[in-house]
Short mmCIF file of C-alpha atoms in Angstrom, two decimals:
data_model
loop_
_atom_site.label_atom_id
_atom_site.label_comp_id
_atom_site.label_asym_id
_atom_site.label_seq_id
_atom_site.Cartn_x
_atom_site.Cartn_y
_atom_site.Cartn_z
CA MET A 1 22.81 -8.69 21.03
CA ASP A 2 20.13 -10.25 18.82
CA ARG A 3 19.34 -8.79 15.43
CA SER A 4 16.26 -9.41 13.37
CA ILE A 5 17.88 -11.48 10.64
CA SER A 6 19.20 -14.96 10.21
CA PRO A 7 22.01 -14.52 9.60
CA PRO A 8 23.06 -10.93 10.34
CA PRO A 9 24.87 -9.08 7.58
CA ALA A 10 28.49 -9.91 8.33
CA LYS A 11 31.65 -10.80 6.48
CA CYS A 12 31.68 -14.59 6.37
CA ARG A 13 32.01 -17.53 4.04
CA LYS A 14 28.82 -18.01 2.07
CA VAL A 15 27.37 -20.20 -0.63
CA SER A 16 26.56 -18.29 -3.81
CA SER A 17 23.07 -18.19 -5.26
CA THR A 18 22.75 -19.15 -8.91
CA ALA A 19 20.40 -16.39 -10.07
CA PRO A 20 19.72 -12.73 -9.26
CA PRO A 21 16.50 -11.57 -7.60
CA THR A 22 13.45 -11.67 -9.85
CA THR A 23 12.74 -7.99 -9.23
CA ILE A 24 13.92 -5.41 -6.75
CA HIS A 25 10.86 -3.25 -6.11
CA THR A 26 11.02 0.40 -5.13
CA SER A 27 7.31 1.27 -4.97
CA PRO A 28 4.31 -0.65 -3.58
CA SER A 29 2.43 -3.13 -5.76
CA PRO A 30 -1.37 -3.25 -5.49
CA LEU A 31 -2.86 -6.03 -3.39
CA PRO A 32 -5.37 -8.39 -4.99
CA SER A 33 -8.91 -8.16 -3.70
CA LEU A 34 -10.20 -10.83 -1.33
CA PRO A 35 -11.78 -13.70 -3.28
CA ASP A 36 -14.87 -14.12 -1.06
CA PRO A 37 -16.33 -13.03 2.30
CA HIS A 38 -15.10 -16.22 3.98
CA THR A 39 -11.44 -15.29 3.39
CA MET A 40 -9.30 -13.65 6.08
CA ARG A 41 -6.23 -11.66 5.14
CA ILE A 42 -3.43 -11.82 7.71
CA PHE A 43 -0.39 -9.55 7.62
CA SER A 44 2.88 -10.06 9.46
CA TRP A 45 5.60 -7.44 9.86
CA ASN A 46 8.74 -7.12 11.93
CA ILE A 47 8.62 -3.38 12.62
CA ASN A 48 11.94 -3.17 14.51
CA GLY A 49 10.50 -1.00 17.26
CA ILE A 50 7.08 0.56 17.84
CA ALA A 51 8.34 4.09 18.63
CA PRO A 52 8.23 5.55 15.07
CA PHE A 53 4.58 4.51 14.78
CA LEU A 54 3.57 6.42 17.90
CA GLN A 55 5.19 9.80 17.29
CA LYS A 56 4.55 12.59 14.81
CA PRO A 57 7.12 13.07 12.03
CA ILE A 58 9.49 15.95 12.67
CA THR A 59 8.06 17.83 9.68
CA SER A 60 4.74 18.18 11.50
CA PHE A 61 6.36 20.66 13.91
CA PHE A 62 7.20 23.16 11.16
CA LYS A 63 4.77 25.56 9.54
CA THR A 64 4.19 24.99 5.84
CA SER A 65 2.74 27.15 3.13
CA PRO A 66 -0.75 26.23 1.84
CA ARG A 67 0.78 24.86 -1.36
CA ALA A 68 2.97 22.51 0.67
CA VAL A 69 0.07 20.90 2.54
CA GLU A 70 -0.44 17.25 1.65
CA PRO A 71 -3.81 15.97 0.37
CA LYS A 72 -6.32 15.28 3.13
CA ASP A 73 -6.31 11.52 2.51
CA THR A 74 -2.52 11.17 2.64
CA VAL A 75 -1.57 8.62 5.29
CA PRO A 76 1.84 8.78 7.03
CA SER A 77 3.96 5.71 6.25
CA ALA A 78 4.70 5.14 9.96
CA SER A 79 1.04 4.86 10.93
CA LEU A 80 -0.53 1.64 12.15
CA ARG A 81 -4.05 2.82 11.37
CA GLY A 82 -2.77 4.06 8.02
CA PHE A 83 -1.34 0.62 7.27
CA LEU A 84 -4.64 -1.06 8.10
CA HIS A 85 -6.54 1.49 5.99
CA ARG A 86 -4.17 1.30 3.03
CA HIS A 87 -4.43 -2.49 2.95
CA TYR A 88 -8.23 -2.71 3.13
CA TRP A 89 -8.69 -3.55 6.81
CA PRO A 90 -7.11 -7.01 7.18
CA ALA A 91 -8.49 -9.46 9.72
CA MET A 92 -5.17 -9.62 11.57
CA LEU A 93 -1.89 -7.73 11.70
CA PHE A 94 0.96 -9.51 13.46
CA LEU A 95 3.84 -7.30 14.62
CA GLN A 96 7.22 -8.56 15.82
CA GLU A 97 10.04 -6.83 17.66
CA VAL A 98 7.80 -4.13 19.11
CA LYS A 99 10.37 -3.35 21.85
CA ILE A 100 8.00 -2.48 24.70
CA PHE A 101 8.85 -3.08 28.36
CA HIS A 102 6.36 -5.53 29.84
CA THR A 103 5.08 -3.10 32.51
CA ASP A 104 4.84 -0.15 30.11
CA ASN A 105 1.05 0.14 29.98
CA LYS A 106 1.26 3.69 28.63
CA THR A 107 2.89 2.57 25.40
CA GLN A 108 0.56 -0.41 25.07
CA ASP A 109 -2.42 1.96 25.43
CA ALA A 110 -0.84 4.26 22.84
CA VAL A 111 -0.75 1.36 20.38
CA ARG A 112 -4.43 0.64 21.04
CA THR A 113 -5.21 4.29 20.38
CA ALA A 114 -3.09 4.36 17.22
CA ILE A 115 -4.89 1.43 15.60
CA ASN A 116 -8.31 3.01 16.20
CA THR A 117 -7.74 6.72 15.58
CA GLU A 118 -9.04 7.79 12.17
CA SER A 119 -6.11 8.25 9.81
CA SER A 120 -7.91 10.43 7.23
CA PRO A 121 -11.37 11.85 6.42
CA SER A 122 -12.13 8.76 4.33
CA ASP A 123 -11.36 6.40 7.22
CA SER A 124 -14.58 4.62 8.13
CA GLY A 125 -12.98 1.29 8.87
CA PRO A 126 -13.51 -1.22 11.68
CA LYS A 127 -12.11 -1.13 15.19
CA TYR A 128 -9.24 -3.34 16.31
CA ASP A 129 -7.92 -4.89 19.53
CA ALA A 130 -4.22 -5.27 20.35
CA HIS A 131 -2.85 -8.25 22.31
CA PHE A 132 0.74 -8.10 23.57
CA THR A 133 3.27 -10.78 24.48
CA LEU A 134 6.26 -8.98 26.00
CA PRO A 135 9.51 -10.27 27.54
CA THR A 136 9.80 -10.89 31.27
CA ASP A 137 13.14 -12.73 31.15
CA VAL A 138 15.54 -10.48 33.05
CA GLN A 139 18.51 -12.70 32.16
CA ASN A 140 18.11 -12.94 28.39
CA ALA A 141 15.90 -10.03 27.36
CA ARG A 142 17.60 -7.07 28.98
CA GLY A 143 17.61 -4.73 26.00
CA PRO A 144 19.82 -1.65 25.52
CA ARG A 145 21.33 -0.55 28.85
CA GLY A 146 19.05 -2.99 30.66
CA SER A 147 15.88 -1.17 29.56
CA GLY A 148 13.98 -4.37 28.75
CA LYS A 149 12.81 -2.75 25.49
CA VAL A 150 13.63 -5.69 23.26
CA TYR A 151 11.78 -8.40 21.35
CA GLY A 152 8.01 -8.63 21.95
CA VAL A 153 5.08 -9.37 19.62
CA CYS A 154 1.66 -7.79 19.19
CA SER A 155 -1.38 -9.41 17.56
CA ILE A 156 -3.88 -6.88 16.21
CA LEU A 157 -7.34 -8.30 15.46
CA ARG A 158 -10.46 -6.86 13.89
CA ARG A 159 -13.26 -6.73 16.44
CA ASP A 160 -15.85 -7.93 13.93
CA LEU A 161 -14.13 -11.34 13.92
CA TYR A 162 -15.92 -11.98 17.19
CA PRO A 163 -19.57 -12.17 16.03
CA THR A 164 -18.71 -15.00 13.61
CA SER A 165 -15.99 -16.79 15.57
CA THR A 166 -15.00 -17.66 19.09
CA VAL A 167 -11.61 -15.98 19.57
CA ASN A 168 -9.00 -16.68 22.23
CA VAL A 169 -5.56 -15.09 22.37
CA ARG A 170 -2.87 -16.64 24.56
CA THR A 171 0.85 -17.17 24.88
CA VAL A 172 2.86 -20.26 25.89
CA ASP A 173 4.49 -21.21 29.18
CA TRP A 174 7.88 -22.12 27.68
CA ASP A 175 8.76 -18.65 26.38
CA ASN A 176 9.64 -15.64 28.56
CA GLU A 177 11.22 -13.52 25.84
CA GLY A 178 7.97 -12.23 24.30
CA ARG A 179 8.21 -14.32 21.15
CA VAL A 180 4.90 -16.20 20.81
CA SER A 181 1.25 -15.15 20.57
CA VAL A 182 -1.42 -17.70 19.62
CA VAL A 183 -4.78 -16.65 18.15
CA GLU A 184 -7.31 -19.48 18.38
CA LEU A 185 -10.43 -19.26 16.22
CA ILE A 186 -13.45 -21.56 16.35
CA SER A 187 -16.30 -21.27 13.84
CA GLY A 188 -18.73 -24.15 13.74
CA LYS A 189 -16.66 -27.29 13.40
CA GLU A 190 -13.60 -25.43 12.13
CA LYS A 191 -10.71 -24.73 14.52
CA LEU A 192 -7.69 -22.67 13.50
CA ALA A 193 -4.68 -21.73 15.63
CA VAL A 194 -2.56 -18.90 14.17
CA PHE A 195 0.88 -18.33 15.71
CA ASN A 196 2.53 -14.90 15.67
CA ILE A 197 6.21 -15.61 16.28
CA TYR A 198 9.50 -13.77 16.55
CA ALA A 199 11.92 -16.68 16.50
CA VAL A 200 15.23 -16.59 18.34
CA ASN A 201 18.21 -15.39 16.32
CA GLY A 202 21.13 -17.78 16.62
CA THR A 203 24.36 -16.23 17.88
CA ASP A 204 27.34 -17.27 20.02
CA ASN A 205 26.11 -15.04 22.86
CA PRO A 206 25.32 -16.90 26.09
CA TYR A 207 21.85 -18.08 27.04
CA ARG A 208 21.31 -17.97 30.81
CA ASP A 209 19.05 -19.89 33.14
CA LEU A 210 16.11 -17.65 34.02
CA ALA A 211 16.22 -18.52 37.73
CA THR A 212 19.96 -18.73 38.44
CA GLY A 213 21.60 -16.65 35.71
CA ARG A 214 24.02 -19.47 34.96
CA VAL A 215 25.05 -19.96 31.35
CA LYS A 216 23.16 -22.88 29.76
CA GLY A 217 24.64 -22.67 26.28
CA THR A 218 24.50 -20.20 23.41
CA ARG A 219 21.67 -18.42 21.60
CA HIS A 220 22.13 -21.05 18.88
CA ASP A 221 21.23 -23.71 21.44
CA ARG A 222 18.23 -21.66 22.58
CA LYS A 223 17.10 -21.21 18.98
CA ARG A 224 16.99 -24.95 18.38
CA ARG A 225 15.17 -25.43 21.69
CA PHE A 226 12.65 -22.81 20.56
CA HIS A 227 12.11 -24.84 17.37
CA ALA A 228 11.50 -27.99 19.41
CA GLU A 229 9.01 -26.33 21.78
CA LEU A 230 7.09 -24.60 18.99
CA SER A 231 6.91 -27.75 16.89
CA GLN A 232 5.64 -29.73 19.88
CA GLU A 233 3.00 -27.06 20.60
CA CYS A 234 1.79 -27.20 17.00
CA ARG A 235 1.68 -30.99 16.86
CA LYS A 236 -0.26 -31.09 20.13
CA LEU A 237 -2.89 -28.75 18.68
CA GLU A 238 -3.14 -30.78 15.48
CA GLY A 239 -3.72 -33.86 17.59
CA GLN A 240 -6.66 -32.02 19.17
CA GLY A 241 -8.23 -31.30 15.78
CA TRP A 242 -6.82 -27.82 15.14
CA ASP A 243 -5.47 -26.51 11.85
CA VAL A 244 -2.17 -24.71 12.51
CA LEU A 245 -0.66 -21.68 10.79
CA ILE A 246 2.65 -20.11 11.87
CA GLY A 247 3.57 -16.60 10.71
CA GLY A 248 6.27 -14.10 11.55
CA ASP A 249 10.00 -13.49 11.61
CA VAL A 250 11.45 -17.00 11.61
CA ASN A 251 15.10 -15.84 11.56
CA ILE A 252 15.92 -18.59 9.07
CA ALA A 253 16.46 -18.24 5.33
CA PRO A 254 15.25 -21.69 4.21
CA ASP A 255 17.52 -22.29 1.20
CA ALA A 256 19.81 -20.71 -1.42
CA ARG A 257 16.87 -19.04 -3.19
CA ASP A 258 16.16 -17.05 -0.03
CA GLY A 259 19.40 -15.10 0.37
CA TRP A 260 20.92 -12.42 -1.85
CA PRO A 261 23.63 -12.30 -2.94
CA ASN A 262 24.44 -15.40 -0.88
CA LEU A 263 23.12 -17.74 1.77
CA ARG A 264 25.20 -17.89 4.91
CA VAL A 265 26.79 -21.25 5.73
CA PHE A 266 29.43 -20.13 8.22
CA PRO A 267 29.70 -20.42 11.18
CA GLN A 268 28.49 -24.00 11.05
CA ALA A 269 25.82 -23.31 13.69
CA HIS A 270 23.72 -21.48 11.07
CA VAL A 271 23.71 -24.59 8.89
CA LEU A 272 22.63 -26.67 11.91
CA ASN A 273 19.87 -24.18 12.75
CA ARG A 274 18.55 -24.29 9.19
CA ALA A 275 18.59 -28.09 9.09
CA ASP A 276 16.86 -28.23 12.47
CA PHE A 277 14.12 -25.88 11.25
CA HIS A 278 13.49 -28.05 8.19
CA GLU A 279 13.32 -31.18 10.33
CA ARG A 280 10.99 -29.61 12.89
CA PHE A 281 8.61 -27.82 10.52
CA LEU A 282 8.95 -28.69 6.84
CA ASP A 283 10.21 -32.24 6.34
CA SER A 284 7.39 -34.76 6.08
CA GLY A 285 7.80 -38.18 7.57
CA LYS A 286 9.74 -36.92 10.60
CA GLU A 287 8.25 -38.01 13.92
CA VAL A 288 9.57 -34.90 15.68
CA GLY A 289 8.26 -32.47 13.07
CA LEU A 290 5.14 -30.74 11.85
CA GLY A 291 5.70 -31.76 8.22
CA GLY A 292 4.27 -28.42 7.18
CA VAL A 293 4.40 -26.22 4.09
CA ASP A 294 6.38 -23.02 3.49
CA VAL A 295 3.36 -21.28 1.97
CA TRP A 296 5.11 -18.62 -0.10
CA ARG A 297 7.69 -21.02 -1.53
CA GLU A 298 5.03 -23.62 -2.34
CA MET A 299 2.91 -21.07 -4.20
CA HIS A 300 5.79 -19.24 -5.94
CA GLU A 301 8.22 -22.10 -6.60
CA GLY A 302 11.56 -20.72 -7.85
CA GLU A 303 10.72 -17.03 -7.55
CA ARG A 304 13.24 -14.96 -5.63
CA ARG A 305 11.72 -12.37 -3.27
CA TYR A 306 12.97 -11.15 0.11
CA THR A 307 11.69 -9.68 3.37
CA TYR A 308 14.78 -8.35 5.19
CA TYR A 309 16.51 -5.29 3.75
CA PRO A 310 19.14 -3.89 6.17
CA ARG A 311 19.11 -0.11 6.35
CA SER A 312 22.92 -0.04 6.34
CA ARG A 313 22.97 -1.34 2.75
CA GLU A 314 21.67 0.08 -0.52
CA TRP A 315 18.17 -1.25 -1.17
CA GLY A 316 18.30 -4.67 -2.85
CA THR A 317 22.05 -5.27 -2.52
CA SER A 318 21.72 -7.53 0.55
CA CYS A 319 18.46 -9.20 1.48
CA ASP A 320 16.96 -12.42 2.85
CA ARG A 321 13.56 -14.10 3.04
CA VAL A 322 13.35 -14.73 6.78
CA ASP A 323 9.68 -13.78 7.31
CA PHE A 324 7.08 -16.29 6.09
CA PHE A 325 4.11 -18.49 6.91
CA VAL A 326 4.20 -22.23 7.59
CA LEU A 327 0.95 -24.20 7.40
CA GLY A 328 0.30 -27.68 8.74
CA ARG A 329 0.16 -30.31 5.98
CA LYS A 330 -3.39 -31.35 6.81
CA ALA A 331 -4.62 -27.76 6.52
CA TRP A 332 -2.71 -27.28 3.26
CA ASP A 333 -4.36 -30.36 1.76
CA LYS A 334 -7.75 -28.92 2.73
CA GLY A 335 -7.04 -25.83 0.63
CA LEU A 336 -7.01 -23.44 3.60
CA ILE A 337 -4.67 -20.97 1.86
CA THR A 338 -5.87 -19.09 -1.22
CA GLY A 339 -3.09 -16.53 -1.70
CA CYS A 340 0.05 -14.95 -0.23
CA GLY A 341 2.54 -12.26 -1.02
CA ILE A 342 5.46 -10.05 0.00
CA LEU A 343 5.23 -6.23 -0.03
CA ASP A 344 8.87 -5.80 -0.98
CA SER A 345 9.37 -2.11 -1.63
CA GLU A 346 11.17 0.71 0.15
CA ALA A 347 7.84 2.46 0.73
CA GLU A 348 6.34 -0.56 2.49
CA ARG A 349 9.48 -1.12 4.57
CA GLY A 350 8.81 2.25 6.20
CA PRO A 351 10.98 2.85 9.29
CA SER A 352 11.68 -0.86 9.72
CA ASP A 353 14.32 -3.12 8.17
CA HIS A 354 11.75 -5.76 7.17
CA VAL A 355 8.84 -5.57 4.73
CA PRO A 356 5.34 -6.92 5.43
CA ILE A 357 4.10 -10.29 4.24
CA TRP A 358 0.50 -11.50 3.88
CA VAL A 359 -1.58 -14.63 3.47
CA ASP A 360 -5.25 -15.26 2.63
CA VAL A 361 -6.96 -17.94 4.72
CA SER A 362 -10.30 -19.54 3.88
CA PHE A 363 -12.03 -19.49 7.26
CA PRO A 364 -14.63 -20.48 8.16
CA SER A 365 -14.66 -23.29 5.66
CA THR A 366 -17.01 -22.82 2.73
CA SER A 367 -17.49 -26.57 2.43
CA THR A 368 -20.85 -28.12 3.27
CA PRO A 369 -21.02 -29.02 6.98
CA GLU A 370 -21.25 -32.65 7.90
CA ASP A 371 -24.69 -33.96 8.85
CA GLY A 372 -25.52 -34.25 12.53
#
């Protein structure tokens, strides 16, 4: 069964990191304000299941004394609208591992309601739309007891993006596990494709042919195939004049700085998966690759921060940076990214086992348009 980490927390041979984490945060840090009105803030968060965000906390069913009532503007931590409100109404919120069955319209509608229902008396924020990519692969995305409630991504977009940009949301024809959503934005001569991804987690479990059910290899093999297909999709868009940004749970910790206390190097398949990811997305000069930029690492150099904090471990004792953004090299050289960060605290983790990440994107371009 897939887990939302690469690698999963297991007893195995590892390579030791040379320095402890910079800081292990326990409470949220304030977000910087947006630098200008042409900047979009995009969040990404593996929520490990949508259910806690759609139900009232158990304490709401018990009567409380007047002195025990919370302030009117208090927002529940497991609240999608509350998240959007608390973080100043971002342009996009990408969710991974929503765990919704593809024909479950009731739950999808509940998400749409949750992101637009006022979270407090001071909530006067914008409305949002939710776009789902959910698994239809009955061979490889069965979920617990065959429920089909596994994987799945949701792209939540502010509706006021539409007056200034042409927006198209689509998926891809090479994924049936609910792992890829593509938001395409066009504003003037600027074209930006933003990928919301929940990458395959490499394991020794079998991967089966969708049509026949026959075993075609392992989930490690499928992970590397996913890399190849996604890289090809991105390079095709760049060839058509698009800037490309990938965000989400990549299920790869890129190097020794991104795992605490260690980076997994055994079984050998994890090393191969990591090398394949670098070749497909980060290494420049490779014909098969995007030659892109790991945005957070590029902007924070040797800093050690993490995005996956398993709930079975004490906070900060085992963690990995497996959620991040990758930007195409051409877009990076244009200065498309103006900031990024990780909300690495127990409070921001909420009911999940991942914390949110964010990036600021300068779009539409503030540069002077070309004549003609």
